[in-house]
Structures are given as structure tokens and as C-alpha cells.
Coordinates of C-alpha atoms and ligand atoms in Angstrom, one line a residue:
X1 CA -10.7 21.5 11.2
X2 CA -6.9 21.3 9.9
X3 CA -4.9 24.0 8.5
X4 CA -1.4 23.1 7.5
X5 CA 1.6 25.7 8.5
X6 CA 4.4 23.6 7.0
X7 CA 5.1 20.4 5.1
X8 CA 8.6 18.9 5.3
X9 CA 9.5 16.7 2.5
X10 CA 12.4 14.3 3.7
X11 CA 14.3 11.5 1.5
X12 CA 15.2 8.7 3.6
X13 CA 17.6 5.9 2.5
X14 CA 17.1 2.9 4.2
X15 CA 18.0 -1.2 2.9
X16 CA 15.8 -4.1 2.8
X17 CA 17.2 -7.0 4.8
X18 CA 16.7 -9.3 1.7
X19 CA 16.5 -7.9 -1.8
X20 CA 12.6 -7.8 -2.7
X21 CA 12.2 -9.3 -6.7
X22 CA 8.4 -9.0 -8.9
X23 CA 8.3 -9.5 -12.2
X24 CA 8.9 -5.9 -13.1
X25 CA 11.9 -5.0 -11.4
X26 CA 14.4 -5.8 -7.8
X27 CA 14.8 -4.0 -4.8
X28 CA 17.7 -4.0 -2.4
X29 CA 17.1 -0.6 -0.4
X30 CA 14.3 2.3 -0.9
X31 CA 14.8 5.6 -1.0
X32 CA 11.9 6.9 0.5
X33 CA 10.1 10.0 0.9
X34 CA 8.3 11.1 4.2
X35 CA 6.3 14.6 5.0
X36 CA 5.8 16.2 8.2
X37 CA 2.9 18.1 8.5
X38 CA 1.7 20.6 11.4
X39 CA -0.3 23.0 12.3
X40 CA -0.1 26.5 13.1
X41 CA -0.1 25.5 17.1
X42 CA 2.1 23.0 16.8
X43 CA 0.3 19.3 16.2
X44 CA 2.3 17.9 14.0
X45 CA 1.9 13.9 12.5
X46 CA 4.2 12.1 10.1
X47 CA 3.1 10.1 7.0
X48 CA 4.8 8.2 4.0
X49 CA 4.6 8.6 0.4
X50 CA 4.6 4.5 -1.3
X51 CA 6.5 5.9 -4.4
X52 CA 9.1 3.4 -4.8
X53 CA 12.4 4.9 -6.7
X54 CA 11.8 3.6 -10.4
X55 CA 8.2 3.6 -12.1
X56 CA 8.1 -0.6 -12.0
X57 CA 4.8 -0.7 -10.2
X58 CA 2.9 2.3 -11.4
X59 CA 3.8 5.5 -13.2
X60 CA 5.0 7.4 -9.9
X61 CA 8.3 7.4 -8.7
X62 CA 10.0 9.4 -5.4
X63 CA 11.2 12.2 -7.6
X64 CA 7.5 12.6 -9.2
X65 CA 6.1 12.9 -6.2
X66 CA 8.2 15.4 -4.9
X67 CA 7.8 17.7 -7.6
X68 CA 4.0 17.1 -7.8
X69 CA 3.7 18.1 -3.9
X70 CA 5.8 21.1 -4.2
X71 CA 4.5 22.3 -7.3
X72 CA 1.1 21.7 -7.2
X73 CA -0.5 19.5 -4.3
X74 CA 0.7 21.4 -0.9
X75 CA 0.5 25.2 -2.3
X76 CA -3.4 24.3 -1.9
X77 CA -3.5 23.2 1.1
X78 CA -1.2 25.1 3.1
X79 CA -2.2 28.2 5.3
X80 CA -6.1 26.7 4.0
X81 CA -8.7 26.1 6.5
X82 CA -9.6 22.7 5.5
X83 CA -13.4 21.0 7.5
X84 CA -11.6 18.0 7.6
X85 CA -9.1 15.4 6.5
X86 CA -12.7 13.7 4.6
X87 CA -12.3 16.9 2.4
X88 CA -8.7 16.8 1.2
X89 CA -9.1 14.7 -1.6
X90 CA -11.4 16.5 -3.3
X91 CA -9.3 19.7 -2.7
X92 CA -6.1 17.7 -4.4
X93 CA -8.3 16.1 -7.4
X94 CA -9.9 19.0 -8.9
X95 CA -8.2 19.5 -12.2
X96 CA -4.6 17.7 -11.3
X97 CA -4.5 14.1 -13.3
X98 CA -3.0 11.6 -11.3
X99 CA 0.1 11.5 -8.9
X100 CA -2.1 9.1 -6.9
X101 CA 0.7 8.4 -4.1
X102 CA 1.7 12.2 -4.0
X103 CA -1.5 13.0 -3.5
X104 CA -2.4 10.0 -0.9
X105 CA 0.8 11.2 1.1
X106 CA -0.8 14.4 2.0
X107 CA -4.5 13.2 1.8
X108 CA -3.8 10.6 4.8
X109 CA -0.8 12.5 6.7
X110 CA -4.1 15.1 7.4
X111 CA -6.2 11.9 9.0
X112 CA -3.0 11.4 10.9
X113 CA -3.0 15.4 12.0
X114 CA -6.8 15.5 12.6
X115 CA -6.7 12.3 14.3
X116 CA -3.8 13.8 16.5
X117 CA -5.3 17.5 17.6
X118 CA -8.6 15.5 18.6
X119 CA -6.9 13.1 20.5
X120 CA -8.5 9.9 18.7
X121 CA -6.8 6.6 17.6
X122 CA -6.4 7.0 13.7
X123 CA -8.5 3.5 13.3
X124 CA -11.3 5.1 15.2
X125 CA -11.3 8.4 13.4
X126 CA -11.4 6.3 10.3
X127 CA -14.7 4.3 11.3
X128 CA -12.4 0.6 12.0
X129 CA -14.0 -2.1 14.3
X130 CA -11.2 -5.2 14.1
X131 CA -9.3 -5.1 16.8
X132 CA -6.5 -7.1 15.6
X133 CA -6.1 -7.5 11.4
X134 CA -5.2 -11.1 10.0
X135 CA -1.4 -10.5 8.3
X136 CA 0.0 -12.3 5.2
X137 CA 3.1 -12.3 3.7
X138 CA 4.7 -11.5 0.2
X139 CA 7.5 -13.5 -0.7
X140 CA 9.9 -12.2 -3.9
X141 CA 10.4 -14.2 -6.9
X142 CA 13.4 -16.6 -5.5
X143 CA 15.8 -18.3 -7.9
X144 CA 14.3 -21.7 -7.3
X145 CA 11.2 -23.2 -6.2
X146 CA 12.8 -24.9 -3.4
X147 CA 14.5 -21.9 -2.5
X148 CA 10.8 -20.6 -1.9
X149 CA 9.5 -23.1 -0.4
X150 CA 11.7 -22.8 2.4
X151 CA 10.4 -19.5 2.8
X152 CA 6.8 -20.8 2.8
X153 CA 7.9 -22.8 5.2
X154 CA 9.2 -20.8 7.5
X155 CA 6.3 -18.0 7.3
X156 CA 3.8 -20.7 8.1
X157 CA 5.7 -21.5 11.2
X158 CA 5.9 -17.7 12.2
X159 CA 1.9 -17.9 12.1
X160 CA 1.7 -15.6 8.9
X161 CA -2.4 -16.3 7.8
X162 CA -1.6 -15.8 3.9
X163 CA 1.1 -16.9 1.9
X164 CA 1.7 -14.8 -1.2
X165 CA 4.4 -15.9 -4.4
X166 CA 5.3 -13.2 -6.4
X167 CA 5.4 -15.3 -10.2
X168 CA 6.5 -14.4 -13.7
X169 CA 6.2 -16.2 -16.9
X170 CA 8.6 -19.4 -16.4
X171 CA 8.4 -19.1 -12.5
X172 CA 5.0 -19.8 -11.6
X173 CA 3.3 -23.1 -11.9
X174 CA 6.3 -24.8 -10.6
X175 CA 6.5 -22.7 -8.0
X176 CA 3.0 -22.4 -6.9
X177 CA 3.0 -26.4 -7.2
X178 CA 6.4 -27.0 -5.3
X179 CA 4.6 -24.5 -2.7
X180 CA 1.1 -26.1 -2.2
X181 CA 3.0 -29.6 -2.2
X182 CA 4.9 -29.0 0.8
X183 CA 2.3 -26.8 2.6
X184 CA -0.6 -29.3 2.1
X185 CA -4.2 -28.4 1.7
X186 CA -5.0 -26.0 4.6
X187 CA -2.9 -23.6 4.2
X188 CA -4.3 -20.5 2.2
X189 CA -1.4 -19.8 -0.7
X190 CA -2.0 -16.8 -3.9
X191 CA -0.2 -15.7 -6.9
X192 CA 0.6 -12.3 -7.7
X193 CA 2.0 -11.6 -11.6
X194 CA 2.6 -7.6 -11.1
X195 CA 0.7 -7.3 -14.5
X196 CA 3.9 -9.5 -16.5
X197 CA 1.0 -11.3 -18.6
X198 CA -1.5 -10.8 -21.4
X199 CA -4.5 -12.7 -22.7
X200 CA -2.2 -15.0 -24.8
X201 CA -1.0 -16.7 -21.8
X202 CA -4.9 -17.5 -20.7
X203 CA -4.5 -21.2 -21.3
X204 CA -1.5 -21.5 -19.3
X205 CA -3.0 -19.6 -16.5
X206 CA -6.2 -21.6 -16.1
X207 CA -3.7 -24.7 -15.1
X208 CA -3.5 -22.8 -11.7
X209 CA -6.9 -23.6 -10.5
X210 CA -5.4 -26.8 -9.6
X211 CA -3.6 -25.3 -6.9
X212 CA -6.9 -24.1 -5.4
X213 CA -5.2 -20.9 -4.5
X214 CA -7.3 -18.2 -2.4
X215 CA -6.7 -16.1 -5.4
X216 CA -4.4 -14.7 -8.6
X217 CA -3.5 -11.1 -8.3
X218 CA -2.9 -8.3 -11.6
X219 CA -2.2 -11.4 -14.3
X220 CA -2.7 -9.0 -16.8
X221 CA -1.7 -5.2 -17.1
X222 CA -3.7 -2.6 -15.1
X223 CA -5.5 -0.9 -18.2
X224 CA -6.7 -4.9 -19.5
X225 CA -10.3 -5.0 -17.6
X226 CA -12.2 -6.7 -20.3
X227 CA -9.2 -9.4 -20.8
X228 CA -9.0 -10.0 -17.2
X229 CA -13.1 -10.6 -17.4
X230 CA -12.4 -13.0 -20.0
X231 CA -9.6 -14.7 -18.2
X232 CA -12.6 -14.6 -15.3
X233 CA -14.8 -16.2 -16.8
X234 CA -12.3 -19.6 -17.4
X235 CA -11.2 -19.9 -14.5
X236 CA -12.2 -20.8 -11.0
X237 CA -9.6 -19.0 -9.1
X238 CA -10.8 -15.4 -8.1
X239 CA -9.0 -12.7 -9.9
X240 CA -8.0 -9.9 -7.5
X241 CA -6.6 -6.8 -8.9
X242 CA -4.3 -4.4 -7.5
X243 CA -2.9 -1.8 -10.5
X244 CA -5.8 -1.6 -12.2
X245 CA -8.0 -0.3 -9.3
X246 CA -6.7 3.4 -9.7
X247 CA -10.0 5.4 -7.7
X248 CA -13.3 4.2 -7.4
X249 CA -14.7 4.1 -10.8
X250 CA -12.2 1.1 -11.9
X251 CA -13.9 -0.7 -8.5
X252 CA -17.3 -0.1 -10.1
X253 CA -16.0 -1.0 -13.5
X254 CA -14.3 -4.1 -12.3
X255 CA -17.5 -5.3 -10.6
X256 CA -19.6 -4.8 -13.7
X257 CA -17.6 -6.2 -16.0
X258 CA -16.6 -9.2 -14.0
X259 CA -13.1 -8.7 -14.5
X260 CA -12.2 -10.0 -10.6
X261 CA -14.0 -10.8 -7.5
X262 CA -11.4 -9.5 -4.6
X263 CA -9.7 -5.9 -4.5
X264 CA -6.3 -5.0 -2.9
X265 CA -6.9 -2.0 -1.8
X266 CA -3.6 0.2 -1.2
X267 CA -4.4 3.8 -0.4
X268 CA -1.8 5.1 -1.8
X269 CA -2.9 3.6 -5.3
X270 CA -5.9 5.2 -5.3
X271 CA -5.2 8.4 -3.5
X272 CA -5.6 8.2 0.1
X273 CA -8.1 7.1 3.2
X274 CA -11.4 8.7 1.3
X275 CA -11.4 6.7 -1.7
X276 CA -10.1 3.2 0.4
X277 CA -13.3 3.7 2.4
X278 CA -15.3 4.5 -0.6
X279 CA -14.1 1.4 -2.5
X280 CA -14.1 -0.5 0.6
X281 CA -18.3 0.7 0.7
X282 CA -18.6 -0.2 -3.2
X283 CA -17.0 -3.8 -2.5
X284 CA -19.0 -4.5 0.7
X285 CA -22.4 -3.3 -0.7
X286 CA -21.4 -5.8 -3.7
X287 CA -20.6 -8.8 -2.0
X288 CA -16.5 -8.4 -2.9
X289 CA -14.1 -8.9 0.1
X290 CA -11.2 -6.7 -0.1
X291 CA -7.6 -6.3 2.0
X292 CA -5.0 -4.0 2.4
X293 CA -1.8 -4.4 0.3
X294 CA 1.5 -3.1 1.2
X295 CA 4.0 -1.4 -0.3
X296 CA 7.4 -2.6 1.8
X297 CA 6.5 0.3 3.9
X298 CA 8.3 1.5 7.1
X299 CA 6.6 1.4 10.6
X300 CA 5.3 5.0 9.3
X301 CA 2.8 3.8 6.8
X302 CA 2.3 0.6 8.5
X303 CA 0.6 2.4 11.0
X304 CA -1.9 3.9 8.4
X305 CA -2.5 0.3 6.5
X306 CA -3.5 -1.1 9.9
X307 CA -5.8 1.4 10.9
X308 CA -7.4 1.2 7.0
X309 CA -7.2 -2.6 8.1
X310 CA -9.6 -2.5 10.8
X311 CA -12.7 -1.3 8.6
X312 CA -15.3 -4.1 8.6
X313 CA -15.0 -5.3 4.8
X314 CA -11.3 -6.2 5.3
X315 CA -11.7 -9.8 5.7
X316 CA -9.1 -11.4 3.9
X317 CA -5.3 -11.0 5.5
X318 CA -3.2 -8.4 3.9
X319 CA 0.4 -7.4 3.3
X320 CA 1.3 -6.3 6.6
X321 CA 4.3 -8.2 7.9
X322 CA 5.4 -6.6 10.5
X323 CA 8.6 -4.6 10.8
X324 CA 11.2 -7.0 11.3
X325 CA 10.1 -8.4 7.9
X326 CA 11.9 -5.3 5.9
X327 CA 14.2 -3.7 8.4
X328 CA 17.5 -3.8 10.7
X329 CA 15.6 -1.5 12.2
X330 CA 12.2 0.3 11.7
X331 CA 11.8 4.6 12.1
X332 CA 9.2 3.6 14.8
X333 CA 8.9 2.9 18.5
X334 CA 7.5 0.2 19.2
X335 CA 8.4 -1.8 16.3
X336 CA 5.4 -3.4 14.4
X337 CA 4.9 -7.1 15.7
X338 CA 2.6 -9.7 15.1
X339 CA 1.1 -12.6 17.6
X340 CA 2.0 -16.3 16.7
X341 CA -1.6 -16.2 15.6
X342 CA -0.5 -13.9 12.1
X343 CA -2.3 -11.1 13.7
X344 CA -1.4 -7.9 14.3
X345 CA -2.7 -5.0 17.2
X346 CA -4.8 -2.3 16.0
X347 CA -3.6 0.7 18.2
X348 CA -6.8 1.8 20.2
X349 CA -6.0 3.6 23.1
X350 CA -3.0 5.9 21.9
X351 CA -4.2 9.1 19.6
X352 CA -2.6 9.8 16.3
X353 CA -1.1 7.0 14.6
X354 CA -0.2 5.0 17.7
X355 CA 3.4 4.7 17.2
X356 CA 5.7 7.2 18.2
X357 CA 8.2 7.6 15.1
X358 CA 11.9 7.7 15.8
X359 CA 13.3 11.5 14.8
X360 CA 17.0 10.9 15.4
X361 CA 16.9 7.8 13.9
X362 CA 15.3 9.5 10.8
X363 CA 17.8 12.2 10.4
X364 CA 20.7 10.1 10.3
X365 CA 18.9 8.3 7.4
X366 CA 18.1 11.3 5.6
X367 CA 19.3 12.3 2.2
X368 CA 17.4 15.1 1.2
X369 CA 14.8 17.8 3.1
X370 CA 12.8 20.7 1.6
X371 CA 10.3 22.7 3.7
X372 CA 7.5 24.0 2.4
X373 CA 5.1 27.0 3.3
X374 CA 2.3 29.1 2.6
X375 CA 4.6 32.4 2.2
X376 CA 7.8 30.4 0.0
X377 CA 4.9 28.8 -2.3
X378 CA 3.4 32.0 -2.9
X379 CA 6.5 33.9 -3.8
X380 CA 7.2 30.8 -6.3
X381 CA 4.1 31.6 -7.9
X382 CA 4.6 35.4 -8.5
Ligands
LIG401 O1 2.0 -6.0 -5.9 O2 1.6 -5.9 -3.8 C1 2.4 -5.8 -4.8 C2 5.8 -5.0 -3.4 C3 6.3 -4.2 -4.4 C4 5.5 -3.9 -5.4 C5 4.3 -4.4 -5.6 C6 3.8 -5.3 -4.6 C7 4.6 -5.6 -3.5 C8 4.2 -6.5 -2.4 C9 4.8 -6.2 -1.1 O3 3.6 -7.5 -2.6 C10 3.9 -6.5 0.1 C11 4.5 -5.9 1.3 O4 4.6 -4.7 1.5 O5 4.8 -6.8 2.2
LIG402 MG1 0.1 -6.8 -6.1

């Protein structure tokens, strides 16, 4: 059982230790937007909403987000008596279209509570088994390919399992080449376009399945299923998407119409911890590997992508450099790390999210806070 007595919204501001480029757009610093939630005796558990600060990955921004917890999303949850964090979505999806990430924010920030007042690791509330999860990393579009390379380079050396380029039209086979040169033959290397394609590039895409990449990730824009099928169907590299898997219809429709073979699965995409598992159950049932994508997340959300990590059908690496990756510093204690292996600890022994999260640190970052309640979002509705 959870019943929430108060959600605080916060706006954090906090820079990237390296500018983060994809095809749509660059990032220096995110603004970022993180809830509080407790209970009525005093649990409380922190989570993160993935909304970056301009609409460049999906429709959602910080500011949307905001506005679609306040308005609609917490008013039905607060002062509720919820069965369980399983329930929430289904509470937050009935007749409100989209605001995926608002509405993962406070779908998963209630497996956090619940995971809390019982006393349970978050990864064993969730149903994980991995004890450690296989990390990758995502490297920005650079100026050069060199420039790139020496970043491959380097994250090979750190132990990093997955090497992923970020590419655009006129950076990518050059880069991807320049990449697998230098890195040789055993190291697993992928493409992701951030959707900056369409159909008419097909015949320059199929030239990268001779850099027998792991996989290519969202060539083609997220509503494009029946192009990226087609684009399948040439090549030899497996298409993985990541926009266009929005809940878990898209996973079915994706697997029935061929149009990939791997899913990123990033709960805040899709709309929290339910739906991951449920795609996650779709994928392994059909023979599709899946892993967890990131979102250049602080140590907050990382704590949630690891425990989502640790179910069974998370086989390939995912995007979950640890936090000295992004930060100066990271809003948690202890900071994420990762072995020289490339793999990182799956908290099992601490309850909650297994991290404890840095509160001063937080408020001298913070830009913005609005608390909400039962009684304040009932007199805003009269
Ligand atoms: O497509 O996975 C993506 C970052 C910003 C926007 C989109 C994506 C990414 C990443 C970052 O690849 C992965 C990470 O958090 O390390
Ligand atoms: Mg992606």
C-alpha cells in the first residue's frame, strides 16, 4: 500500500563536464526536475523526471512536465490509497494522452517509496536477478573522427563493454569506420542516428553492415515503423529502436512488423517500471534482447535504470556510465562506479533505491520548488 501526502517538484541546474551533441540538438548543462514523494508517516524516496529542457528527443520538455504533474498527474494520486506502485500507471493513463516522462517520474518515484516502507532493495521489489549489469557508453557527435576515436579509445581502456557513436548525415560512415579501424574486431561498437534519417538515405545506410556493428539505433523517425521494416529487411545490422517504442503496443508492433530486432528500453519513454517490465516480458517471450538506455541522468535515476537493469532479458550493456561520466559531482552518496570489468553493482542489501541522495548538495543546485498536496490541489480545482 502507498498513499502520497506530498510531492515536491524541484528544478535543479547542474553542467555536464563535456557538452553532450546528437543529431537533434547540444547540451552543456540540464536543468532538471526531481520529485520527492512521502507518505503520511514520513517514508519519503526521491526520483527524477528524464525531460531534458528543449523537446530534441521527444515531445516532453522540463516545463511540460511540470505542468502535467501539477495539473493533472499528482491531484490523482495524492491523499489516494494506492495497492501498489504495480497500479500507478494505470491510475495516471486513464484518459491523459501522453506526458510519458511526467508520468514515469511519479509511476517509478512510488516503486522507490514502496520499496522503501517495506524495507526491500528496489531491484528485488522489481523482480531483477543480475547482480552486476554490463555498462556501455554513449559518446556525442565530435567534430572529427579522430577526435572520436580517442574517445573510443579511452572508454575501451576504462573497461566500458559497449561503445556507442552518436551519427548524423555526413558524420557517420567515417566515423563508424575510423572507430572499428582502431578498435579492431572484438570490440562491440553501434550507431545511434536520434531519428535524423528517412527511407531515402536506405542505400547509404546499408554500407554500415560492413562495420559489423552490434546494432543501428532510431535511423529513421519514431512514427516510421514500416520504413524501418523495410530498411530491416536490407540490411544485416539489427535495427534497435528507441523513440519509436512509446508503451507496449509499439513493442508488439515493432515485432510483427519486423521493423527491428533489439529494444532500448528507457522507462521514462514509455511511462515507468510497469510497462519496462511488460515490454521487457513481450521481448523475452519473442526472442528480442533488450537494454536499458539512459538519459544523462544524475546518480538519482541511475539508481532506478540499474535496478530495471537487473531483470533477466537485459542482456545487452546499456547506457549507464557511471557518475563521473556527466558530473563534477553527482546528488548521490556513494557516487555510481563501475569495475574495470564495465560492470556496475546492483544494490542488494540496502532498501529503497540504495543510494543515499545528497540534500544539501541539492538545495544549493536548486532553481525552482513547488509543493504539492491533496488539500492545495483540491482548492485549485474548485
Ligand atoms: O538516444 O539514447 C539516446 C542522450 C540524449 C538523448 C538521447 C540519447 C542519449 C544518450 C545518452 O545516448 C546515454 C547516457 O545517458 O549515457
Ligand atoms: Mg537512442
Amino acid at each position: 500500500m502507498v498513499c502520497l501526502d506530498r510531492i515536491t517538484l524541484r528544478e535543479i541546474l547542474l553542467p555536464l563536464k563535456e557538452p553532450f551533441r546528437i543529431s537533434s540538438g547540444v547540451q552543456a548543462e540540464r536543468r532538471i526536475l526531481l520529485l520527492e514523494l512521502e507518505d503520511a508517516e514520513g517514508a519519503a524516496a526521491w526520483a527524477e523526471c528524464v525531460a531534458f529542457q528543449r523537446p530534441i528527443y521527444t515531445a516532453e520538455t522540463i516545463d511540460t512536465a511540470w505542468l502535467a504533474i501539477r495539473e493533472w498527474l499528482a491531484p490523482r494520486l495524492l491523499d489516494r490509497a494506492i495497492p501498489g506502485a504495480y497500479a500507478v500507471h494505470e491510475i495516471l493513463e486513464r484518459d491523459i494522452r501522453g506526458h510519458n516522462m511526467a508520468k514515469a517520474a511519479l509511476e517509478m518515484g512510488c516503486w522507490g517509496l514502496q520499496a522503501t516502507i517495506e524495507g526491500v532493495p528496489l531491484a528485488r521489489l522489481l523482480g531483477g536477478t543480475h547482480e552486476r549489469v554490463p555498462t556501455g557508453i554513449s559518446l556525442g557527435i565530435q567534430p572529427t573522427p579522430a577526435l572520436l576515436v580517442e574517445r573510443a579509445v579511452a572508454a575501451v581502456e576504462a573497461g566500458y563493454r559497449k561503445i556507442k557513436l552518436k551519427i548524423q548525415p555526413r558524420q557517420d560512415v567515417a566515423y563508424v569506420a575510423a572507430v572499428r579501424d582502431v578498435l579492431g574486431a572484438g570490440v562491440e561498437i553501434m550507431a545511434d542516428a536520434n531519428a535524423a534519417y528517412t527511407i531515402a538515405d536506405a542505400d547509404h545506410l546499408v554500407t554500415l553492415d560492413a562495420f559489423g556493428m552490434l546494432m543501428l539505433e532510431q535511423p529513421f523517425g519514431a512514427d516510421a515503423l514500416l520504413q524501418l521494416a523495410e530498411l530491416q529487411r536490407r540490411m544485416t545490422t539489427p535495427l534497435c529502436l528507441d523513440e519509436s517504442i512509446t508503451d507496449l503496443q509499439r513493442a508488439r508492433d515493432m515485432i510483427a512488423l519486423g521493423s527491428g530486432r533489439i529494444i532500448n528500453i528507457k522507462p521514462g519513454r514509455v511511462g515507468g517500471f510497469a510497462v519496462s517490465r511488460a515490454i521487457h516480458d513481450v521481448c523475452r517471450d519473442a526472442g528480442v534482447p533488450v537494454w536499458c538506455g539512459g538519459m544523462l541522468e544524475t546518480g538519482i535515476g541511475r539508481a532506478y535504470n540499474v535496478a530495471l537493469a537487473s531483470l533477466p532479458n537485459f542482456t545487452l550493456p546499456g547506457d549507464l556510465s557511471p557518475s563521473a561520466r556527466y558530473w563534477a559531482r553527482d546528488i548521490v552518496e556513494p557516487e555510481w562506479t563501475m569495475d574495470a570489468d564495465g560492470m556496475v553493482r546492483v544494490p542488494r542489501e540496502t532498501p529503497g533505491l540504495g543510494v543515499a541522495v545528497d540534500a544539501d548538495f541539492i538545495e544549493s543546485l536548486t532553481t525552482r520548488v513547488e509543493i504539492l498536496t491533496a488539500r492545495q490541489s483540491a482548492m485549485a480545482s474548485q
